[in-house]
XYZ file of C-alpha atoms in Angstrom:
727
model
C 15.055 3.875 -27.004
C 15.574 0.673 -25.002
C 13.148 -2.147 -24.327
C 10.638 -1.195 -26.955
C 7.622 -3.366 -27.522
C 4.847 -3.037 -30.063
C 2.733 -0.054 -29.169
C -0.043 1.734 -30.921
C -0.608 5.445 -30.938
C -2.268 8.137 -33.008
C -1.524 8.164 -36.747
C 1.959 9.491 -37.402
C 3.046 9.047 -33.791
C 6.537 7.788 -33.042
C 6.558 4.268 -31.642
C 7.590 4.210 -28.015
C 8.082 1.822 -25.126
C 4.999 0.234 -23.616
C 5.105 0.087 -19.845
C 3.001 1.114 -16.852
C 2.551 4.147 -14.631
C 4.885 4.153 -11.580
C 2.230 5.086 -9.052
C -0.873 3.259 -7.800
C -1.955 -0.366 -8.092
C -4.121 0.255 -11.149
C -0.817 0.238 -13.063
C -2.344 2.144 -15.975
C -0.901 1.281 -19.357
C 1.401 3.934 -20.801
C 3.707 4.477 -23.727
C 6.927 6.430 -23.242
C 8.196 8.408 -26.222
C 11.326 10.490 -26.704
C 10.697 14.223 -26.874
C 14.134 15.642 -27.482
C 17.061 15.820 -25.106
C 16.931 16.585 -21.412
C 19.535 17.346 -18.772
C 22.916 15.668 -19.130
C 22.198 14.782 -22.736
C 19.751 12.049 -21.754
C 16.532 11.576 -23.751
C 13.580 13.566 -22.440
C 10.478 11.417 -22.252
C 6.839 12.139 -22.813
C 3.967 9.852 -21.941
C 0.705 8.898 -23.551
C -1.875 6.443 -22.234
C -2.565 3.162 -23.971
C -5.810 1.274 -24.343
C -4.898 -0.978 -21.434
C -7.974 -2.526 -19.786
C -7.747 -0.754 -16.424
C -7.414 2.766 -17.848
C -8.573 2.627 -21.498
C -6.580 5.633 -22.622
C -6.984 7.619 -19.399
C -4.403 8.873 -16.927
C -4.608 11.002 -13.803
C -2.436 14.083 -13.278
C 0.277 11.993 -11.668
C 0.443 9.627 -14.619
C 0.589 12.432 -17.168
C 3.550 14.027 -15.395
C 5.372 10.830 -14.372
C 8.375 11.295 -16.731
C 9.237 14.493 -14.894
C 10.438 12.297 -12.020
C 13.407 11.197 -14.101
C 14.650 14.766 -14.331
C 14.376 15.630 -10.628
C 16.925 18.334 -9.940
C 18.239 16.653 -6.807
C 18.394 13.156 -8.236
C 21.031 10.970 -6.620
C 23.777 10.180 -9.118
C 26.554 8.750 -6.942
C 26.801 6.927 -3.617
C 27.052 9.054 -0.498
C 28.564 8.310 2.895
C 28.737 10.132 6.193
C 31.892 9.832 8.223
C 29.906 10.228 11.427
C 26.247 10.396 12.400
C 24.836 13.846 11.712
C 27.827 14.870 9.653
C 27.704 16.017 6.036
C 27.276 13.463 3.278
C 30.070 13.196 0.757
C 30.218 11.578 -2.646
C 32.140 8.328 -2.917
C 32.561 5.427 -5.342
C 30.453 2.277 -5.349
C 33.162 -0.007 -4.051
C 33.805 2.194 -1.030
C 30.082 2.563 -0.285
C 29.383 -1.172 -0.515
C 32.413 -2.013 1.606
C 31.145 0.435 4.227
C 27.750 -1.298 4.246
C 29.256 -4.764 4.602
C 31.594 -3.634 7.379
C 28.619 -2.230 9.294
C 26.620 -5.416 8.798
C 29.458 -7.596 10.021
C 30.041 -5.379 13.044
C 26.367 -5.651 14.020
C 26.298 -9.427 13.540
C 29.523 -9.889 15.511
C 28.058 -7.818 18.313
C 24.540 -9.241 18.539
C 23.877 -11.911 15.905
C 22.063 -11.924 12.534
C 18.805 -10.445 13.859
C 20.676 -7.255 14.727
C 20.497 -6.462 11.002
C 17.073 -5.571 9.597
C 15.605 -4.827 6.180
C 12.649 -2.606 5.304
C 11.242 -2.905 1.796
C 8.503 -1.251 -0.205
C 5.276 -1.986 -2.048
C 6.549 -0.126 -5.096
C 9.437 -2.522 -5.733
C 9.117 -4.837 -8.721
C 8.359 -8.492 -8.079
C 11.964 -9.319 -8.856
C 13.293 -6.802 -6.332
C 10.862 -7.851 -3.609
C 11.762 -11.503 -4.160
C 15.524 -10.967 -4.159
C 15.291 -8.650 -1.143
C 13.553 -11.367 0.888
C 16.089 -13.938 -0.242
C 18.967 -11.570 0.559
C 17.666 -10.965 4.085
C 17.135 -14.617 4.909
C 20.118 -16.155 3.088
C 22.887 -13.548 2.823
C 22.095 -11.849 6.140
C 20.436 -14.782 7.926
C 18.023 -12.392 9.615
C 14.345 -12.803 10.394
C 13.983 -9.032 10.632
C 12.468 -8.048 7.313
C 9.153 -6.369 6.597
C 7.831 -3.738 4.201
C 5.697 -0.633 4.028
C 2.737 -2.595 2.678
C 2.159 -3.374 6.341
C 0.851 0.221 6.434
C -1.274 -0.228 3.319
C -3.604 -3.218 3.064
C -2.365 -5.787 5.562
C -5.719 -5.748 7.346
C -7.610 -6.530 4.148
C -5.110 -9.294 3.382
C -5.657 -10.888 6.791
C -9.433 -10.660 6.433
C -9.352 -12.040 2.883
C -7.227 -15.000 3.889
C -9.558 -15.743 6.799
C -12.713 -15.519 4.699
C -11.637 -16.974 1.367
C -8.395 -18.846 2.086
C -6.578 -16.530 -0.307
C -5.853 -12.819 -0.573
C -5.927 -11.017 -3.907
C -6.985 -7.376 -3.979
C -9.636 -7.846 -6.633
C -10.534 -11.500 -7.268
C -12.053 -10.362 -10.569
C -10.861 -8.084 -13.407
C -11.369 -4.339 -13.109
C -13.389 -4.498 -16.318
C -16.150 -6.406 -14.489
C -17.008 -3.205 -12.622
C -18.288 -1.616 -15.824
C -21.477 -3.649 -15.621
C -22.053 -2.941 -11.921
C -25.408 -1.548 -10.917
C -24.393 -0.784 -7.302
C -20.961 -0.454 -5.694
C -20.501 -0.075 -1.944
C -17.180 1.689 -1.217
C -16.084 1.475 2.425
C -13.256 3.872 3.270
C -12.201 4.269 -0.365
C -11.816 7.481 -2.366
C -10.862 6.397 -5.902
C -11.857 9.742 -7.415
C -8.618 11.058 -5.902
C -6.521 7.931 -5.416
C -7.373 6.064 -8.669
C -9.223 8.486 -10.971
C -9.300 6.194 -14.065
C -11.157 3.608 -11.988
C -14.116 5.953 -11.618
C -14.865 5.606 -15.329
C -15.306 1.881 -14.763
C -18.066 2.584 -12.230
C -19.734 5.435 -14.101
C -22.988 3.523 -14.606
C -23.258 2.303 -11.020
C -25.020 3.794 -8.043
C -22.248 4.387 -5.509
C -22.808 3.952 -1.786
C -19.842 5.572 -0.034
C -18.915 5.055 3.614
C -16.586 7.868 4.690
C -16.483 10.487 7.466
C -15.573 13.096 4.836
C -17.448 14.326 1.804
C -14.678 13.305 -0.548
C -14.805 13.763 -4.328
C -15.970 10.131 -4.466
C -18.725 10.797 -1.926
C -19.839 13.809 -3.967
C -20.647 11.437 -6.833
C -22.454 8.935 -4.622
C -26.116 8.060 -4.762
C -25.862 7.594 -0.993
C -23.163 8.880 1.379
C -23.001 7.157 4.781
C -21.022 9.697 6.804
C -19.708 7.660 9.725
C -18.141 8.942 12.892
C -14.393 8.149 12.593
C -13.538 4.697 13.915
C -17.064 3.253 13.671
C -17.023 1.441 10.310
C -17.142 -1.933 12.061
C -20.248 -0.938 13.990
C -21.828 0.108 10.695
C -20.898 -3.218 9.057
C -22.542 -5.075 11.941
C -25.593 -2.852 11.652
C -25.898 -3.401 7.892
C -25.672 -7.166 8.414
C -28.439 -6.846 11.015
C -30.625 -4.976 8.505
C -29.890 -7.572 5.809
C -31.059 -10.385 8.099
C -34.103 -8.677 9.636
C -35.326 -7.199 6.342
C -35.059 -10.566 4.597
C -32.197 -9.844 2.191
C -29.869 -12.736 3.088
C -29.184 -15.153 0.232
C -30.057 -18.254 2.218
C -29.142 -20.792 -0.453
C -25.705 -19.226 -1.031
C -25.031 -19.084 2.711
C -26.084 -22.711 3.113
C -24.168 -24.116 0.136
C -21.032 -21.953 -0.074
C -20.203 -20.709 3.435
C -19.735 -21.713 7.049
C -20.004 -19.783 10.313
C -23.017 -17.589 9.581
C -24.807 -18.273 12.856
C -21.827 -17.199 14.976
C -21.378 -14.016 12.936
C -25.085 -13.280 13.300
C -24.873 -13.686 17.083
C -22.426 -10.772 17.090
C -24.608 -8.649 14.808
C -27.962 -9.349 16.427
C -27.488 -6.573 18.992
C -26.747 -3.947 16.312
C -30.302 -2.898 15.557
C -30.520 0.196 13.330
C -31.218 2.713 16.081
C -28.211 1.582 18.104
C -26.062 1.649 14.972
C -27.182 5.215 14.273
C -26.339 6.250 17.832
C -22.775 4.902 17.533
C -21.971 5.703 13.891
C -24.100 8.750 13.165
C -25.583 7.080 10.050
C -29.399 7.519 9.953
C -31.576 4.416 10.117
C -33.173 5.248 6.771
C -29.767 5.402 5.087
C -28.730 2.059 6.581
C -31.805 0.397 5.158
C -31.464 2.173 1.829
C -27.856 0.985 1.467
C -28.738 -2.655 2.106
C -31.771 -2.452 -0.154
C -29.706 -1.044 -3.025
C -27.171 -3.854 -2.706
C -29.699 -6.602 -2.174
C -32.030 -5.760 -5.036
C -29.423 -5.150 -7.750
C -28.335 -7.974 -10.032
C -24.709 -6.879 -10.401
C -23.228 -5.478 -7.193
C -19.833 -5.141 -5.590
C -18.391 -4.267 -2.187
C -14.950 -2.647 -2.144
C -12.831 -1.581 0.830
C -9.948 0.875 1.043
C -7.513 2.288 3.569
C -10.240 4.135 5.455
C -11.633 0.821 6.673
C -8.281 -0.890 7.105
C -5.887 1.547 8.799
C -7.192 0.982 12.309
C -6.239 -1.113 15.295
C -9.500 -2.896 14.470
C -8.817 -2.983 10.724
C -8.895 -6.747 10.213
C -12.161 -7.054 12.136
C -13.649 -4.122 10.214
C -12.869 -5.650 6.830
C -14.137 -9.011 8.094
C -17.390 -7.318 9.074
C -17.730 -5.891 5.564
C -16.898 -9.293 4.037
C -19.564 -10.885 6.259
C -22.123 -8.518 4.746
C -20.970 -9.411 1.227
C -21.200 -13.130 2.018
C -24.662 -12.784 3.528
C -25.842 -11.117 0.324
C -24.202 -13.848 -1.796
C -21.699 -11.650 -3.666
C -18.205 -13.270 -3.601
C -17.441 -15.973 -6.144
C -20.213 -15.007 -8.563
C -19.887 -13.506 -12.030
C -21.141 -9.939 -11.994
C -20.775 -9.509 -8.231
C -18.080 -9.711 -5.598
C -15.966 -8.319 -2.801
C -12.551 -6.755 -3.341
C -9.959 -4.452 -1.839
C -8.538 -1.459 -3.702
C -4.824 -2.122 -3.264
C -2.867 1.109 -2.841
C 0.793 0.933 -3.820
C 1.955 0.176 -7.351
C 3.069 -3.349 -6.472
C 1.204 -3.649 -3.208
C -0.115 -7.002 -4.409
C 3.045 -8.614 -5.774
C 5.221 -6.881 -3.209
C 3.780 -8.953 -0.373
C 3.576 -12.244 -2.233
C 7.221 -13.094 -2.710
C 9.042 -12.788 0.566
C 9.651 -9.280 1.881
C 6.841 -9.603 4.421
C 7.945 -10.769 7.877
C 5.871 -13.950 7.915
C 5.892 -14.997 4.261
C 8.016 -16.851 1.749
C 7.635 -16.610 -2.052
C 4.293 -17.693 -3.479
C 2.408 -16.265 -0.497
C 3.630 -19.177 1.641
C 3.752 -19.092 5.418
C 7.314 -19.026 6.691
C 6.226 -21.327 9.524
C 4.914 -24.059 7.204
C 7.483 -26.898 7.075
C 6.568 -27.902 3.523
C 6.860 -24.283 2.357
C 10.259 -23.935 3.994
C 11.420 -27.167 2.388
C 10.276 -26.115 -1.092
C 11.839 -22.653 -0.983
C 15.052 -23.936 0.589
C 15.465 -26.386 -2.295
C 15.057 -23.581 -4.833
C 17.578 -21.452 -2.929
C 20.078 -24.282 -2.463
C 20.124 -24.148 1.332
C 18.866 -26.317 4.196
C 15.329 -25.626 5.484
C 16.672 -25.332 9.035
C 18.885 -22.459 7.885
C 15.860 -20.323 7.064
C 14.986 -17.932 9.891
C 11.459 -17.798 11.303
C 8.999 -14.899 11.247
C 10.224 -11.461 12.242
C 8.641 -8.273 13.537
C 6.054 -6.289 11.611
C 7.185 -2.957 10.146
C 6.395 -0.621 13.036
C 7.485 -3.140 15.645
C 10.755 -3.567 13.754
C 11.486 0.169 13.736
C 10.313 0.619 17.323
C 12.780 -2.075 18.470
C 15.815 -0.262 17.054
C 18.434 0.451 19.675
C 16.648 -1.620 22.297
C 17.890 -4.932 23.747
C 17.479 -7.566 21.052
C 16.562 -4.940 18.458
C 18.259 -4.043 15.171
C 21.572 -2.174 15.147
C 21.744 -1.886 11.343
C 18.901 -1.228 8.921
C 18.777 -1.409 5.125
C 15.886 0.504 3.535
C 14.738 -0.090 -0.046
C 11.932 1.913 -1.602
C 10.258 3.455 1.430
C 10.429 6.656 3.465
C 9.457 5.855 7.079
C 10.538 9.235 8.461
C 7.388 10.587 6.754
C 5.192 7.528 6.260
C 5.378 5.676 9.584
C 3.051 6.486 12.504
C 4.436 8.505 15.387
C 7.013 9.749 12.920
C 9.010 11.813 15.398
C 9.597 8.711 17.480
C 10.555 6.759 14.341
C 13.171 9.376 13.471
C 14.586 9.043 16.988
C 14.772 5.253 16.622
C 16.582 5.538 13.292
C 19.086 7.889 14.913
C 19.899 5.135 17.421
C 21.194 2.823 14.683
C 24.857 2.046 14.221
C 24.249 1.855 10.464
C 21.403 3.156 8.300
C 21.567 2.377 4.576
C 19.012 3.770 2.125
C 18.699 2.785 -1.534
C 16.653 5.389 -3.410
C 16.703 7.646 -6.446
C 16.157 10.968 -4.644
C 17.242 12.213 -1.220
C 14.076 11.333 0.659
C 13.674 12.498 4.228
C 14.912 9.078 5.381
C 17.884 9.149 2.995
C 18.960 12.505 4.426
C 19.656 10.832 7.743
C 21.431 7.751 6.344
C 25.046 6.738 6.850
C 25.173 5.328 3.315
C 22.933 6.327 0.400
C 22.903 4.166 -2.722
C 21.475 5.721 -5.934
C 19.165 3.325 -7.745
C 17.281 3.186 -11.024
C 13.804 4.542 -11.596
C 10.763 2.918 -13.204
C 11.497 3.930 -16.829
C 15.120 2.778 -16.604
C 14.553 -0.839 -15.626
C 12.907 -4.063 -16.698
C 10.808 -6.174 -14.386
C 7.270 -7.146 -13.502
C 4.544 -5.705 -11.323
C 1.280 -7.250 -10.151
C -1.674 -4.905 -10.162
C -4.704 -4.869 -7.884
C -6.548 -7.509 -9.963
C -3.659 -10.006 -9.730
C -2.510 -9.381 -13.312
C 1.248 -9.745 -13.795
C 2.591 -6.888 -15.934
C 5.819 -6.111 -17.759
C 7.719 -3.002 -16.813
C 10.099 -2.076 -19.641
C 13.138 0.188 -19.697
C 12.742 3.128 -22.050
C 16.048 4.898 -21.367
C 19.349 3.870 -19.786
C 19.958 5.037 -16.221
C 22.378 7.896 -15.621
C 26.023 6.929 -15.221
C 26.767 5.924 -11.644
C 23.263 4.656 -10.908
C 22.619 0.932 -10.333
C 19.524 -1.221 -10.042
C 18.445 -2.636 -6.693
C 19.175 -6.105 -8.083
C 22.780 -5.078 -8.778
C 23.055 -3.637 -5.264
C 21.758 -6.821 -3.630
C 23.998 -9.011 -5.762
C 27.073 -6.971 -4.934
C 26.337 -6.971 -1.210
C 25.598 -10.708 -1.188
C 28.897 -11.632 -2.834
C 30.785 -9.374 -0.422
C 29.065 -11.262 2.394
C 30.411 -14.549 1.035
C 27.511 -15.770 -1.098
C 28.176 -17.313 -4.535
C 27.352 -14.810 -7.279
C 25.072 -17.314 -9.040
C 22.782 -17.395 -5.995
C 21.937 -13.718 -6.447
C 21.345 -13.103 -10.168
C 20.965 -9.517 -11.312
C 19.156 -9.934 -14.645
C 15.418 -9.373 -14.036
C 14.340 -12.179 -16.359
C 16.575 -14.669 -14.554
C 15.318 -13.505 -11.164
C 11.718 -13.840 -12.335
C 12.305 -17.400 -13.517
C 13.605 -18.290 -10.066
C 10.689 -16.475 -8.430
C 8.304 -18.524 -10.565
C 9.963 -21.745 -9.432
C 9.907 -20.666 -5.781
C 6.201 -19.781 -6.026
C 5.193 -23.098 -7.623
C 2.447 -24.748 -5.624
C 1.908 -21.701 -3.433
C -1.271 -19.694 -3.156
C 0.235 -17.034 -5.445
C 1.580 -19.446 -8.052
C 3.497 -17.710 -10.874
C 5.211 -20.856 -12.168
C 3.360 -20.809 -15.504
C 4.347 -17.202 -16.262
C 7.495 -16.094 -18.044
C 8.741 -13.015 -19.858
C 8.007 -14.494 -23.279
C 4.317 -14.888 -22.463
C 4.121 -11.424 -20.974
C 5.941 -9.889 -23.940
C 3.408 -11.507 -26.260
C 0.754 -9.517 -24.446
C -0.985 -12.412 -22.694
C -3.252 -11.344 -19.827
C -1.998 -13.550 -16.998
C -3.606 -13.355 -13.567
C -2.267 -15.516 -10.766
C -2.616 -18.296 -9.841
C -1.057 -19.437 -13.099
C 0.668 -22.772 -12.436
C 2.995 -24.511 -14.850
C 0.985 -26.958 -16.954
C 2.199 -30.174 -18.553
C 0.136 -29.619 -21.695
C -1.112 -26.294 -23.020
C 0.052 -23.315 -20.954
C -2.266 -22.347 -18.114
C -4.343 -19.304 -19.065
C -4.240 -17.728 -15.618
C -7.166 -17.066 -13.298
C -8.838 -13.700 -13.849
C -11.828 -14.662 -11.679
C -11.299 -16.502 -8.425
C -13.768 -18.552 -6.382
C -16.364 -19.183 -9.125
C -16.479 -22.886 -8.244
C -14.995 -23.001 -4.759
C -13.132 -20.891 -2.247
C -9.534 -21.651 -1.329
C -10.230 -23.298 2.020
C -9.899 -27.114 2.021
C -13.671 -27.600 2.101
C -14.218 -25.064 -0.690
C -16.406 -22.841 1.502
C -15.975 -19.224 2.526
C -15.832 -18.437 6.235
C -17.915 -15.883 8.106
C -15.589 -14.458 10.751
C -17.402 -13.385 13.933
C -16.347 -9.865 14.942
C -17.366 -7.454 17.685
C -17.130 -3.677 17.577
C -14.716 -1.984 19.949
C -13.778 1.697 20.087
C -10.628 3.080 18.556
C -7.551 2.965 20.726
C -7.888 6.695 21.356
C -11.144 8.637 21.596
C -11.686 12.404 21.969
C -11.716 13.741 25.518
C -11.596 17.076 27.299
C -7.952 17.714 26.436
C -8.166 16.458 22.856
C -11.806 16.978 21.831
C -11.630 16.258 18.085
C -11.044 13.297 15.790
C -7.995 13.586 13.587
C -7.852 11.597 10.359
C -5.442 11.438 7.423
C -5.457 10.519 3.755
C -4.283 11.133 0.229
C -5.079 13.981 -2.147
C -5.313 13.869 -5.920
C -1.923 15.246 -6.968
C 0.298 13.546 -4.398
C 1.297 9.981 -3.667
C 2.452 8.230 -0.498
C 5.095 10.267 1.411
C 5.284 12.754 -1.469
C 8.978 12.085 -2.121
C 8.149 11.627 -5.812
C 5.236 13.960 -6.475
C 6.622 16.900 -4.507
C 9.453 16.916 -7.059
C 7.101 17.320 -10.034
C 6.563 21.085 -10.483
C 3.069 20.768 -11.975
C 1.889 18.684 -9.023
C 3.679 20.627 -6.312
C 2.154 23.843 -7.647
C -1.355 22.485 -6.996
C -0.698 21.404 -3.393
C 2.629 22.889 -2.300
C 2.311 22.849 1.487
C 0.609 21.071 4.388
C -2.908 22.086 5.351
C -5.648 21.000 7.726
C -9.325 20.847 6.810
C -11.591 22.192 9.569
C -15.319 22.894 9.805
C -15.918 26.683 10.095
C -17.653 26.366 13.475
C -14.808 24.253 14.845
C -12.242 26.730 13.569
C -14.147 29.639 15.114
C -14.166 27.972 18.528
C -10.383 27.572 18.257
C -9.954 31.207 17.223
C -8.897 30.250 13.707
C -9.863 31.484 10.283
C -9.113 30.503 6.723
C -5.406 30.819 5.963
C -4.334 30.937 9.604
C -1.502 28.737 10.778
C -2.579 26.102 13.281
C -1.005 23.396 15.366
C -2.834 20.062 15.332
C -1.802 18.510 18.638
C -1.990 14.974 20.052
C -0.303 13.190 22.928
C 2.530 12.267 20.521
C 3.346 15.601 18.948
C 2.010 18.346 16.742
C 1.673 19.213 13.066
C 1.894 22.754 11.733
C -0.499 23.420 8.859
C -2.534 26.138 7.180
C -6.264 26.110 7.941
C -8.779 25.401 5.194
C -12.428 25.860 6.071
C -14.635 23.038 4.760
C -18.336 23.549 5.554
C -19.356 19.969 4.724
C -16.741 18.385 7.023
C -17.964 16.871 10.284
C -17.641 19.444 13.061
C -15.922 16.883 15.292
C -13.235 15.946 12.736
C -10.147 17.484 11.158
C -8.321 16.081 8.131
C -4.616 16.159 7.236
C -3.007 14.912 4.007
C 0.067 12.790 4.771
C 2.347 13.759 1.869
C 4.394 16.548 3.450
C 7.715 16.588 5.342
C 9.184 18.268 8.387
C 6.689 19.965 10.744
C 3.892 19.268 8.260
C 4.138 15.486 8.633
C 0.670 14.209 9.470
C 2.270 11.114 10.944
C 3.879 13.117 13.714
C 0.539 12.761 15.478
C -0.895 9.420 14.300
C -1.295 6.573 16.742
C 1.026 3.536 16.420
C -1.487 1.267 18.165
C -1.429 -1.936 16.090
C -4.086 -4.300 14.838
C -3.310 -7.538 16.720
C -3.803 -9.685 13.603
C -2.342 -7.628 10.749
C 0.132 -5.335 12.501
C -1.568 -2.328 10.865
C -1.146 0.956 12.777
C -4.147 3.140 13.555
C -3.519 5.892 10.995
C -7.133 6.884 10.486
C -8.233 8.100 13.884
C -6.657 9.802 16.872
C -7.706 12.400 19.438
C -6.510 15.936 18.607
C -6.948 19.553 19.523
C -6.435 22.712 17.483
C -4.250 25.586 18.631
C -3.375 28.904 17.057
C 0.248 29.048 15.993
C 0.610 32.700 16.961
C 3.495 34.348 15.212
C 4.099 31.367 12.973
C 4.530 31.790 9.250
C 2.647 29.511 6.888
C 4.362 26.172 6.341
C 6.907 26.165 3.558
C 6.183 24.203 0.392
C 6.951 20.557 0.966
C 9.264 20.114 -1.993
C 12.768 18.738 -2.064
C 14.436 21.965 -1.030
C 13.884 24.192 1.973
C 15.899 23.732 5.122
C 16.139 19.967 4.912
C 19.754 19.819 3.893
C 19.133 18.494 0.403
C 22.144 20.405 -0.832
C 24.305 17.948 1.090
C 23.135 14.906 -0.796
C 22.614 16.010 -4.381
């Protein structure tokens, strides 16, 4: 077994490779052990949890079954090319595939300049991949058009965190601090399904859950504030109003550690409890009870999730929640705080090192002259040769095929045909490309439309680092070699860069070498990794950024931010004045219901991974829509019927599930399924003006009977999707 590191297990257990789960941003500690021989003579792996701080020997169903991903029956094992758009994919060799990619890039650049080539990355890529991808786009391609799917994840929370604190880290404190919490307010977060091991950390706390649905997390809550979809900001303003009027504001903290309270209060003063109840549906008594619980506890936390963030008002909504936390004196104190539950496995590190449209490594602004100068020196280029900021993810895809838009697109680690809003339109835009290249390990729905498909390594076959939701930098270790014919993303980027005329030394392919360069590029930035290296990580040191290089003893990292000062020049946190406004689309006569989307326990993101794990697919094999029984009856639907969920953008076909505790004005769709079951066929691409976040969480819908339709097919890798062409 490759890449082994000291690992402990039960007495008599075979030592394995210590690494981390490939899914969410908890990055639970795991140990991979050989359990015989699998397909193709490769080692079959089993997994057992380790006593890592975030999971303490626990895993969710996805983590327990993660090694099954490596044996996916339709795994990509050789490059594929299509001779013409829509034609069958055929197997080819690496040299031919890479030459095809470079020829397409050069044709696009010759036709319309460097910005005609775009790159779309992912929040599951290692730090090394995310860093080299950003460097590749800006140096080898010379394009400004790079962004990543984290734009769809927590960009609104990042924007709000930067505005309030001068720095964005999902949790500015270790996960272990939550164990001592007495009260936790969760706004739009459902960790019982999305991060089950985290729930054990909050087992002793009273949970106050803000969510339109009675989720498994809400079922465990001491208080469930069941908001009308799209009204979380109004509730945040109302809770701030209660905190002020009922005398719960920490006046000394506000005076000594913050600025801007009076302006924020001017926006909240009109949100008296009765008005807040009228808009949000949350009773006055529950508003007051929520504030009282938070204000009277000694150890209390406020956490946001995608439910608060995935709106065209997402940045303002999170800012409203942060304002409440600041008024109560939570951030920057031991035993209390505000944080965001980052979603994707490397959602934190993935946006820090350069694959986001407006950022350079170290969480630097690409428009900052000093940042450009520093990074250019590390990269060996002139600052003026660095492009400026590009389009955000949806804007980038929407511009394809339009004047000034991309003609070629390289996709690494994301599946926008399923995961992007208005997904039918996105598929049409991708079809307008002259060249679509997808690097992946399975034929995702996006890969099935690509001109060139490049098979890449999976989590247990590669070394690298990830950064979890608490800013802890972690070592990912290879347990088995990749199958013959499969290359790492670093190898792919290096090979493309040299074919485009770059010196090979500028694009190293060894993860440790790439990380050392990343550390140098991040030095002095907000996310400073310069004091971290593989040797320290391999010794098991717990290193949270910022961790700058020190002249004396090595810096110990920063597990808790803001204890002495916030990251603004004056050391104070900022209240950000925000005003409630309705969602971009509200129910009307033609579309009388709210539609909302989210994750379920056994699936992850677009489902490209989890739908290929038999144990998980068996639990939730096909798309469904949750509907209140009275709402279903009015639409002529019953349990098990096939329905169309229709918006102005399209329709989803799903099987009806009756849920008596769901709001009668709301239907819910999980977003993990392909084809006609894609929830994002109907979601609204209206963007938050600050973060570029689409409005995934609310749109106006109606229900229709799908007379004569058969239930949706299981959303696995097979079916009528043409997977046989790209195996």
